[in-house]
Amino acid sequence: MARGLLNKLVSRTLSVAGNWQHQQLRRLNIHEYQGAELMGKYGINVPKGVAASTIEDVQKAIKSTFPSEKELVVKSQILAGGRGLGTFQNGFKGGVHIVKVDEVETIAGKMLGQILITKQTGPQGKVVSKVYLCEKLSLVNEMYFAITLDRSTAGPIIIACRKGGTSIEDLAEKYPEMIIKVPIDVFKGITDEDAAKVVDGLAPKHADRNACIEQVKKLYKLFCESDCTLLEINPIAETSDNQLVAADAKLNFDDNAAFRQKEIFALRDTSQEDPREVDAAKADLNYIGLDGEIGCMVNGAGLAMATMDIIKLHGGTPANFLDVGGNASEGQVVEAFKILTSDDKVKAILVNIFGGIMKCDVIASGIVNAAKQVQLKVPVVVRLEGTNVDQGKRILKESGMTLITAEDLDDAAEKAVKASTS
């Protein structure tokens, strides 16, 4: 449910992007129902649940999985938090509902195929393609649990709080003493002592302490063996029958582990991602979609960030972060232009290349070929410096394209901002 506490530092690095931004983090995000299924395989207590894509699936699930239940929890499945307080574009309020069984179909029908807007989706929202039907648990105590990676200790760290189910950010701000953190030695793994500290931080009132310790160890095993970057449960709760249960599931996985976590990465739902970023990943481009009006194509992450900064300095807003890298092919440059021009908000494009390994003539050829394949309806400002710069400029000049050339980065940003507002 809560993401901000764990991703706050990452968010700050892209603060130039505007109010709503998409963050390309080093992790795969999966749905709650997928996370619950994975946790169940590790012996972690989770509610009985079934994912449904259609009303027919909902009807089958009720008959086969919940034949004797009187109430069920209906959860919209999107890759964003704040679902319970979200609002659908059709006016229906709340992405999580506890309802009587005979009302499940109606509620699911108001969710499936609809756009849910939460505090984490931005105003555009995300489409609900599945709902997760869960048994209604009798929860008597709600707590917070998470495992993430901590740079200061160079290893995993477990975060626990005896209060949960609500915004962990607010609790951390108002009651910092409630938040306990237990760093784990990555070489030794989690010890009984480590797990006991976590359980003491959770302060369960009814569940057996030793059983809770075992659950914590299983959660840590899942985190390590699955190459997680985040495992968050809010709430992790005690039930009326004295069980510690993961009532919610949020898991992220390290993209670098895709080669050995094929089953997990097969769960990726690209419909929940920015389509521009999906296309960029296919072309092996480092792209992050933002909400500005000036499309950027730059080589090198540092230069790309500097380009975004100087655009802001001159009163403009970057539409993206795009690093074509030091060894991009002409084809990748063409794909980059296709992605930039597919964004309706882009009013101008700024190409800023400092050729080292990346040659200016390759970029220039890519720009010319992109112009042949894509209708360039917006001004293009080009600043080229470095390896083969003269050849690059000659290619652009002989192409007959209408380009705005710039002598340096400051000049390029100023011209791009002017072009985007004219």
Tab-separated table of C-alpha atoms in Angstrom:
chain	number	residue	atom	x	y	z
A	1	MET	CA	0.000	0.000	0.000
A	2	ALA	CA	2.677	2.476	0.906
A	3	ARG	CA	5.634	2.990	-1.413
A	4	GLY	CA	6.892	6.492	-0.699
A	5	LEU	CA	8.894	5.764	2.440
A	6	LEU	CA	11.061	3.280	0.565
A	7	ASN	CA	11.388	5.145	-2.741
A	8	LYS	CA	11.686	8.732	-1.500
A	9	LEU	CA	15.356	9.128	-2.370
A	10	VAL	CA	14.804	7.753	-5.862
A	11	SER	CA	11.940	10.185	-6.415
A	12	ARG	CA	14.089	13.187	-5.568
A	13	THR	CA	16.562	12.438	-8.322
A	14	LEU	CA	13.866	13.051	-10.917
A	15	SER	CA	12.207	16.054	-9.240
A	16	VAL	CA	12.771	18.176	-12.336
A	17	ALA	CA	10.092	16.205	-14.111
A	18	GLY	CA	7.035	18.018	-12.803
A	19	ASN	CA	4.154	16.992	-10.587
A	20	TRP	CA	3.537	13.556	-12.102
A	21	GLN	CA	6.353	11.416	-13.360
A	22	HIS	CA	7.096	7.838	-14.223
A	23	GLN	CA	10.139	6.438	-12.487
A	24	GLN	CA	12.201	3.812	-14.228
A	25	LEU	CA	13.534	1.895	-11.271
A	26	ARG	CA	15.755	-1.184	-11.274
A	27	ARG	CA	12.888	-3.513	-10.554
A	28	LEU	CA	10.010	-5.555	-11.905
A	29	ASN	CA	6.635	-4.862	-10.314
A	30	ILE	CA	3.984	-7.579	-10.095
A	31	HIS	CA	0.346	-7.584	-9.042
A	32	GLU	CA	-0.886	-8.333	-5.543
A	33	TYR	CA	-2.470	-11.662	-6.524
A	34	GLN	CA	0.800	-12.776	-8.140
A	35	GLY	CA	2.762	-11.796	-5.032
A	36	ALA	CA	0.338	-13.683	-2.782
A	37	GLU	CA	0.686	-16.800	-4.926
A	38	LEU	CA	4.479	-16.591	-4.748
A	39	MET	CA	4.434	-16.113	-0.975
A	40	GLY	CA	2.147	-19.107	-0.597
A	41	LYS	CA	4.755	-21.273	-2.325
A	42	TYR	CA	7.214	-20.323	0.429
A	43	GLY	CA	4.846	-21.342	3.210
A	44	ILE	CA	3.868	-17.784	4.091
A	45	ASN	CA	0.324	-17.398	5.383
A	46	VAL	CA	-1.850	-15.564	2.828
A	47	PRO	CA	-5.623	-15.256	2.420
A	48	LYS	CA	-7.348	-17.644	0.046
A	49	GLY	CA	-7.872	-15.754	-3.209
A	50	VAL	CA	-8.549	-15.976	-6.941
A	51	ALA	CA	-7.861	-13.473	-9.718
A	52	ALA	CA	-10.616	-12.869	-12.275
A	53	SER	CA	-10.529	-11.106	-15.646
A	54	THR	CA	-14.219	-11.351	-16.543
A	55	ILE	CA	-17.597	-11.596	-14.843
A	56	GLU	CA	-17.686	-15.224	-15.949
A	57	ASP	CA	-14.421	-15.807	-14.089
A	58	VAL	CA	-15.937	-14.133	-11.029
A	59	GLN	CA	-18.967	-16.431	-11.145
A	60	LYS	CA	-16.770	-19.537	-11.462
A	61	ALA	CA	-14.519	-18.424	-8.601
A	62	ILE	CA	-17.457	-17.907	-6.253
A	63	LYS	CA	-18.826	-21.394	-6.987
A	64	SER	CA	-15.542	-23.306	-6.951
A	65	THR	CA	-13.401	-21.453	-4.395
A	66	PHE	CA	-15.863	-19.674	-2.092
A	67	PRO	CA	-18.999	-21.851	-2.057
A	68	SER	CA	-19.765	-21.231	1.614
A	69	GLU	CA	-18.480	-17.678	2.096
A	70	LYS	CA	-21.004	-14.972	2.975
A	71	GLU	CA	-18.693	-12.028	2.287
A	72	LEU	CA	-15.670	-11.494	0.037
A	73	VAL	CA	-13.062	-8.819	-0.512
A	74	VAL	CA	-12.966	-7.479	-4.081
A	75	LYS	CA	-9.630	-5.829	-4.911
A	76	SER	CA	-8.855	-4.026	-8.163
A	77	GLN	CA	-5.452	-5.048	-9.503
A	78	ILE	CA	-3.237	-2.201	-10.692
A	79	LEU	CA	0.472	-1.560	-10.189
A	80	ALA	CA	-0.017	1.401	-7.845
A	81	GLY	CA	-0.913	2.006	-4.237
A	82	GLY	CA	-3.795	3.920	-2.685
A	83	ARG	CA	-6.430	1.719	-4.335
A	84	GLY	CA	-8.832	1.778	-1.403
A	85	LEU	CA	-9.150	5.565	-1.552
A	86	GLY	CA	-9.040	5.733	-5.345
A	87	THR	CA	-11.823	6.787	-7.705
A	88	PHE	CA	-12.735	5.283	-11.063
A	89	GLN	CA	-13.264	7.477	-14.107
A	90	ASN	CA	-16.818	6.150	-14.219
A	91	GLY	CA	-17.417	7.757	-10.817
A	92	PHE	CA	-17.312	4.566	-8.754
A	93	LYS	CA	-15.364	5.149	-5.556
A	94	GLY	CA	-12.878	2.769	-3.994
A	95	GLY	CA	-10.742	0.076	-5.574
A	96	VAL	CA	-11.135	-2.299	-2.615
A	97	HIS	CA	-14.544	-3.375	-1.268
A	98	ILE	CA	-15.828	-5.882	1.287
A	99	VAL	CA	-19.229	-7.033	0.072
A	100	LYS	CA	-21.775	-9.800	0.393
A	101	VAL	CA	-21.318	-12.656	-2.056
A	102	ASP	CA	-24.414	-11.760	-4.046
A	103	GLU	CA	-22.963	-8.266	-4.647
A	104	VAL	CA	-19.531	-9.391	-5.848
A	105	GLU	CA	-20.474	-9.565	-9.539
A	106	THR	CA	-21.911	-6.048	-9.488
A	107	ILE	CA	-18.879	-4.550	-7.763
A	108	ALA	CA	-16.432	-6.420	-10.003
A	109	GLY	CA	-18.355	-5.213	-13.048
A	110	LYS	CA	-17.814	-1.608	-11.974
A	111	MET	CA	-14.063	-2.227	-11.750
A	112	LEU	CA	-13.113	-4.475	-14.666
A	113	GLY	CA	-11.996	-2.588	-17.741
A	114	GLN	CA	-12.280	0.752	-15.952
A	115	ILE	CA	-9.611	3.361	-15.177
A	116	LEU	CA	-8.745	3.714	-11.493
A	117	ILE	CA	-7.126	6.944	-10.321
A	118	THR	CA	-5.173	6.963	-7.057
A	119	LYS	CA	-2.627	9.251	-5.435
A	120	GLN	CA	0.109	7.120	-6.999
A	121	THR	CA	-1.204	6.707	-10.553
A	122	GLY	CA	-1.348	10.387	-11.439
A	123	PRO	CA	-4.424	11.908	-13.105
A	124	GLN	CA	-4.261	9.502	-16.040
A	125	GLY	CA	-4.976	6.494	-13.811
A	126	LYS	CA	-4.462	2.826	-14.676
A	127	VAL	CA	-6.799	0.291	-16.259
A	128	VAL	CA	-8.110	-2.542	-14.087
A	129	SER	CA	-7.784	-5.756	-16.107
A	130	LYS	CA	-8.248	-8.116	-13.160
A	131	VAL	CA	-9.901	-8.166	-9.767
A	132	TYR	CA	-8.647	-10.256	-6.871
A	133	LEU	CA	-11.354	-12.039	-4.881
A	134	CYS	CA	-10.225	-12.893	-1.365
A	135	GLU	CA	-11.739	-14.473	1.673
A	136	LYS	CA	-12.689	-11.957	4.340
A	137	LEU	CA	-10.370	-12.447	7.286
A	138	SER	CA	-11.231	-11.520	10.839
A	139	LEU	CA	-8.256	-9.267	11.580
A	140	VAL	CA	-7.692	-8.345	15.197
A	141	ASN	CA	-4.366	-6.499	14.847
A	142	GLU	CA	-2.719	-4.847	11.827
A	143	MET	CA	1.030	-4.216	11.509
A	144	TYR	CA	3.539	-3.181	8.844
A	145	PHE	CA	6.402	-5.251	7.424
A	146	ALA	CA	8.894	-4.659	4.630
A	147	ILE	CA	12.272	-5.839	3.386
A	148	THR	CA	14.288	-3.646	1.073
A	149	LEU	CA	17.919	-2.933	0.214
A	150	ASP	CA	19.900	-0.502	2.340
A	151	ARG	CA	22.913	1.223	0.827
A	152	SER	CA	24.334	2.299	4.185
A	153	THR	CA	24.662	-1.324	5.371
A	154	ALA	CA	25.171	-2.736	1.854
A	155	GLY	CA	22.535	-5.400	2.359
A	156	PRO	CA	18.887	-6.167	3.089
A	157	ILE	CA	17.099	-4.363	5.890
A	158	ILE	CA	13.801	-5.359	7.507
A	159	ILE	CA	11.428	-2.583	8.522
A	160	ALA	CA	8.624	-3.287	10.979
A	161	CYS	CA	5.979	-1.280	12.783
A	162	ARG	CA	3.394	-2.377	15.322
A	163	LYS	CA	0.796	-0.281	13.499
A	164	GLY	CA	-0.184	-0.910	9.895
A	165	GLY	CA	-2.964	-0.830	7.344
A	166	THR	CA	-2.630	2.926	6.928
A	167	SER	CA	-0.019	5.269	5.533
A	168	ILE	CA	3.360	4.168	6.837
A	169	GLU	CA	4.772	7.546	5.767
A	170	ASP	CA	2.454	9.333	8.184
A	171	LEU	CA	3.280	6.939	11.002
A	172	ALA	CA	6.993	7.343	10.393
A	173	GLU	CA	6.649	11.112	10.571
A	174	LYS	CA	4.412	11.263	13.660
A	175	TYR	CA	5.720	8.249	15.571
A	176	PRO	CA	9.276	7.519	14.401
A	177	GLU	CA	9.902	5.460	17.518
A	178	MET	CA	7.389	2.900	16.257
A	179	ILE	CA	9.516	2.110	13.215
A	180	ILE	CA	12.189	-0.495	13.861
A	181	LYS	CA	14.887	-1.416	11.364
A	182	VAL	CA	16.892	-4.631	11.459
A	183	PRO	CA	19.819	-4.822	9.005
A	184	ILE	CA	20.691	-8.345	7.879
A	185	ASP	CA	24.241	-9.518	7.216
A	186	VAL	CA	24.005	-10.676	3.619
A	187	PHE	CA	26.780	-13.235	4.150
A	188	LYS	CA	25.351	-14.790	7.332
A	189	GLY	CA	21.691	-14.510	6.381
A	190	ILE	CA	18.886	-13.947	8.846
A	191	THR	CA	19.422	-15.380	12.325
A	192	ASP	CA	16.858	-16.313	14.949
A	193	GLU	CA	17.980	-13.232	16.853
A	194	ASP	CA	17.340	-10.998	13.832
A	195	ALA	CA	13.895	-12.491	13.285
A	196	ALA	CA	13.078	-12.118	16.991
A	197	LYS	CA	13.938	-8.411	16.855
A	198	VAL	CA	11.554	-7.997	13.941
A	199	VAL	CA	8.775	-9.839	15.768
A	200	ASP	CA	9.361	-7.686	18.847
A	201	GLY	CA	8.981	-4.629	16.609
A	202	LEU	CA	5.728	-5.964	15.212
A	203	ALA	CA	4.586	-6.703	18.777
A	204	PRO	CA	1.927	-9.324	17.937
A	205	LYS	CA	-0.706	-9.676	20.654
A	206	HIS	CA	-2.165	-13.084	19.899
A	207	ALA	CA	-0.054	-15.075	17.421
A	208	ASP	CA	2.543	-17.537	18.694
A	209	ARG	CA	5.942	-15.801	18.875
A	210	ASN	CA	7.939	-18.731	17.529
A	211	ALA	CA	5.522	-19.179	14.641
A	212	CYS	CA	5.906	-15.469	13.831
A	213	ILE	CA	9.689	-15.809	13.855
A	214	GLU	CA	9.414	-18.642	11.318
A	215	GLN	CA	7.168	-16.516	9.096
A	216	VAL	CA	9.724	-13.689	9.133
A	217	LYS	CA	12.486	-16.117	8.145
A	218	LYS	CA	10.381	-17.465	5.280
A	219	LEU	CA	9.739	-13.920	4.051
A	220	TYR	CA	13.469	-13.236	4.082
A	221	LYS	CA	14.125	-16.472	2.198
A	222	LEU	CA	11.652	-15.397	-0.476
A	223	PHE	CA	13.290	-11.965	-0.693
A	224	CYS	CA	16.747	-13.424	-1.312
A	225	GLU	CA	15.932	-16.437	-3.472
A	226	SER	CA	13.647	-14.416	-5.759
A	227	ASP	CA	16.065	-11.467	-6.137
A	228	CYS	CA	13.618	-8.974	-4.660
A	229	THR	CA	14.405	-5.300	-4.271
A	230	LEU	CA	11.265	-4.775	-2.186
A	231	LEU	CA	8.898	-7.006	-0.254
A	232	GLU	CA	6.206	-4.976	1.481
A	233	ILE	CA	3.189	-6.211	3.437
A	234	ASN	CA	0.742	-3.608	4.716
A	235	PRO	CA	-0.932	-4.902	6.682
A	236	ILE	CA	0.687	-8.011	8.014
A	237	ALA	CA	-2.003	-8.969	10.463
A	238	GLU	CA	-3.136	-11.253	13.231
A	239	THR	CA	-6.366	-13.119	12.694
A	240	SER	CA	-8.971	-14.181	15.213
A	241	ASP	CA	-7.549	-17.713	15.079
A	242	ASN	CA	-4.114	-16.380	16.153
A	243	GLN	CA	-2.368	-16.632	12.788
A	244	LEU	CA	0.076	-14.099	11.364
A	245	VAL	CA	-1.122	-13.435	7.797
A	246	ALA	CA	0.183	-11.355	4.900
A	247	ALA	CA	-3.055	-9.523	4.107
A	248	ASP	CA	-1.460	-7.535	1.281
A	249	ALA	CA	1.484	-8.170	-1.020
A	250	LYS	CA	3.837	-5.786	-2.796
A	251	LEU	CA	6.944	-7.263	-4.415
A	252	ASN	CA	9.564	-5.789	-6.742
A	253	PHE	CA	12.376	-7.739	-8.376
A	254	ASP	CA	15.827	-6.799	-9.647
A	255	ASP	CA	15.750	-6.475	-13.436
A	256	ASN	CA	19.351	-7.713	-13.544
A	257	ALA	CA	18.124	-11.093	-12.286
A	258	ALA	CA	15.733	-11.651	-15.196
A	259	PHE	CA	18.021	-14.312	-16.666
A	260	ARG	CA	17.604	-16.576	-13.614
A	261	GLN	CA	14.071	-15.602	-12.578
A	262	LYS	CA	12.319	-16.392	-15.843
A	263	GLU	CA	9.082	-17.588	-14.230
A	264	ILE	CA	8.772	-14.421	-12.174
A	265	PHE	CA	9.621	-12.087	-15.048
A	266	ALA	CA	7.046	-13.851	-17.209
A	267	LEU	CA	4.482	-12.258	-14.860
A	268	ARG	CA	5.319	-8.767	-16.131
A	269	ASP	CA	2.201	-6.781	-17.091
A	270	THR	CA	3.271	-4.250	-19.711
A	271	SER	CA	-0.287	-2.892	-19.940
A	272	GLN	CA	0.358	-1.228	-16.585
A	273	GLU	CA	3.529	0.489	-17.792
A	274	ASP	CA	4.128	3.619	-19.820
A	275	PRO	CA	3.948	2.355	-23.437
A	276	ARG	CA	6.802	4.693	-24.355
A	277	GLU	CA	9.036	3.008	-21.799
A	278	VAL	CA	7.997	-0.439	-23.028
A	279	ASP	CA	8.950	0.478	-26.610
A	280	ALA	CA	12.218	2.026	-25.411
A	281	ALA	CA	13.144	-1.129	-23.499
A	282	LYS	CA	12.598	-3.206	-26.647
A	283	ALA	CA	15.040	-0.927	-28.489
A	284	ASP	CA	17.504	-1.103	-25.558
A	285	LEU	CA	17.165	2.620	-24.841
A	286	ASN	CA	17.258	4.222	-21.396
A	287	TYR	CA	13.994	6.165	-21.384
A	288	ILE	CA	11.821	7.666	-18.667
A	289	GLY	CA	8.587	9.383	-19.631
A	290	LEU	CA	7.873	12.705	-17.959
A	291	ASP	CA	5.137	15.304	-18.379
A	292	GLY	CA	6.895	18.235	-20.055
A	293	GLU	CA	6.802	19.650	-23.578
A	294	ILE	CA	10.409	19.347	-24.785
A	295	GLY	CA	11.518	15.922	-25.955
A	296	CYS	CA	15.163	15.169	-25.225
A	297	MET	CA	17.591	12.819	-26.968
A	298	VAL	CA	21.006	12.821	-25.337
A	299	ASN	CA	23.985	10.478	-25.032
A	300	GLY	CA	25.095	9.809	-21.466
A	301	ALA	CA	23.005	9.879	-18.292
A	302	GLY	CA	24.909	12.793	-16.767
A	303	LEU	CA	24.556	14.945	-19.868
A	304	ALA	CA	20.877	13.958	-20.093
A	305	MET	CA	20.249	15.129	-16.516
A	306	ALA	CA	22.181	18.355	-17.196
A	307	THR	CA	20.095	18.910	-20.333
A	308	MET	CA	16.881	18.510	-18.346
A	309	ASP	CA	18.158	20.916	-15.703
A	310	ILE	CA	19.081	23.620	-18.180
A	311	ILE	CA	15.724	23.285	-19.941
A	312	LYS	CA	14.084	23.981	-16.578
A	313	LEU	CA	16.484	26.861	-16.018
A	314	HIS	CA	15.267	28.511	-19.219
A	315	GLY	CA	11.615	28.082	-18.260
A	316	GLY	CA	10.797	24.864	-20.126
A	317	THR	CA	9.839	21.384	-18.981
A	318	PRO	CA	11.444	18.146	-20.227
A	319	ALA	CA	9.093	15.538	-21.679
A	320	ASN	CA	11.464	12.682	-20.975
A	321	PHE	CA	14.843	11.393	-19.962
A	322	LEU	CA	16.417	9.596	-22.923
A	323	ASP	CA	19.992	8.348	-22.936
A	324	VAL	CA	20.841	6.653	-26.245
A	325	GLY	CA	24.110	5.476	-24.728
A	326	GLY	CA	27.627	5.566	-26.057
A	327	ASN	CA	27.240	2.918	-28.729
A	328	ALA	CA	23.774	3.442	-30.181
A	329	SER	CA	23.075	2.257	-33.698
A	330	GLU	CA	21.371	4.266	-36.383
A	331	GLY	CA	18.308	2.057	-35.907
A	332	GLN	CA	18.139	2.915	-32.208
A	333	VAL	CA	18.253	6.613	-33.035
A	334	VAL	CA	15.321	6.110	-35.403
A	335	GLU	CA	13.373	4.266	-32.675
A	336	ALA	CA	14.185	7.047	-30.217
A	337	PHE	CA	12.684	9.609	-32.583
A	338	LYS	CA	9.580	7.468	-33.022
A	339	ILE	CA	9.097	7.375	-29.267
A	340	LEU	CA	9.632	11.120	-28.890
A	341	THR	CA	7.211	12.006	-31.681
A	342	SER	CA	4.543	9.603	-30.361
A	343	ASP	CA	4.089	11.864	-27.330
A	344	ASP	CA	1.321	14.365	-28.121
A	345	LYS	CA	2.562	16.715	-25.397
A	346	VAL	CA	5.940	17.232	-27.105
A	347	LYS	CA	6.116	20.683	-28.739
A	348	ALA	CA	9.824	20.626	-29.601
A	349	ILE	CA	12.725	18.139	-29.641
A	350	LEU	CA	16.222	18.850	-28.379
A	351	VAL	CA	19.048	16.598	-29.589
A	352	ASN	CA	22.170	17.125	-27.509
A	353	ILE	CA	25.107	14.904	-28.462
A	354	PHE	CA	28.663	15.121	-27.219
A	355	GLY	CA	30.441	12.560	-29.360
A	356	GLY	CA	33.011	10.386	-27.674
A	357	ILE	CA	32.289	6.738	-28.285
A	358	MET	CA	28.980	7.870	-29.795
A	359	LYS	CA	29.746	9.375	-33.197
A	360	CYS	CA	27.958	12.505	-34.371
A	361	ASP	CA	27.571	11.198	-37.943
A	362	VAL	CA	25.649	8.155	-36.672
A	363	ILE	CA	23.264	10.419	-34.766
A	364	ALA	CA	22.878	12.672	-37.808
A	365	SER	CA	22.092	9.714	-40.099
A	366	GLY	CA	19.565	8.451	-37.570
A	367	ILE	CA	17.858	11.837	-37.441
A	368	VAL	CA	17.614	11.992	-41.248
A	369	ASN	CA	16.241	8.436	-41.532
A	370	ALA	CA	13.801	9.069	-38.686
A	371	ALA	CA	12.503	12.109	-40.521
A	372	LYS	CA	11.800	9.912	-43.546
A	373	GLN	CA	9.812	7.421	-41.439
A	374	VAL	CA	8.137	9.772	-38.990
A	375	GLN	CA	6.357	12.998	-39.792
A	376	LEU	CA	8.234	15.610	-37.779
A	377	LYS	CA	5.528	18.095	-36.908
A	378	VAL	CA	7.530	19.865	-34.203
A	379	PRO	CA	10.757	21.934	-34.336
A	380	VAL	CA	14.019	20.032	-33.818
A	381	VAL	CA	16.975	21.739	-32.141
A	382	VAL	CA	20.331	20.003	-32.642
A	383	ARG	CA	23.600	20.514	-30.825
A	384	LEU	CA	26.461	18.277	-31.955
A	385	GLU	CA	30.014	18.273	-30.607
A	386	GLY	CA	32.830	15.743	-30.566
A	387	THR	CA	33.769	12.762	-32.721
A	388	ASN	CA	32.912	13.199	-36.438
A	389	VAL	CA	31.057	16.426	-35.715
A	390	ASP	CA	31.844	17.906	-39.151
A	391	GLN	CA	30.522	14.830	-40.939
A	392	GLY	CA	27.409	14.936	-38.769
A	393	LYS	CA	26.701	18.554	-39.521
A	394	ARG	CA	27.266	17.940	-43.227
A	395	ILE	CA	24.778	15.049	-43.250
A	396	LEU	CA	22.145	17.223	-41.600
A	397	LYS	CA	22.810	20.163	-43.945
A	398	GLU	CA	22.639	18.036	-47.095
A	399	SER	CA	19.415	16.363	-45.935
A	400	GLY	CA	17.396	19.483	-46.623
A	401	MET	CA	15.688	19.177	-43.245
A	402	THR	CA	14.573	22.298	-41.433
A	403	LEU	CA	16.601	22.136	-38.243
A	404	ILE	CA	17.535	24.662	-35.589
A	405	THR	CA	21.246	24.368	-34.867
A	406	ALA	CA	22.874	25.434	-31.622
A	407	GLU	CA	26.458	26.198	-30.692
A	408	ASP	CA	26.384	25.051	-27.070
A	409	LEU	CA	24.039	23.528	-24.471
A	410	ASP	CA	22.837	26.873	-23.123
A	411	ASP	CA	22.029	28.081	-26.633
A	412	ALA	CA	20.300	24.782	-27.461
A	413	ALA	CA	18.068	24.871	-24.357
A	414	GLU	CA	17.118	28.496	-24.955
A	415	LYS	CA	16.166	27.776	-28.582
A	416	ALA	CA	14.231	24.633	-27.625
A	417	VAL	CA	12.169	26.487	-25.022
A	418	LYS	CA	11.470	29.270	-27.511
A	419	ALA	CA	10.490	26.771	-30.220
A	420	SER	CA	8.133	24.925	-27.857
A	421	THR	CA	6.174	28.076	-27.051
A	422	SER	CA	5.981	29.589	-30.531
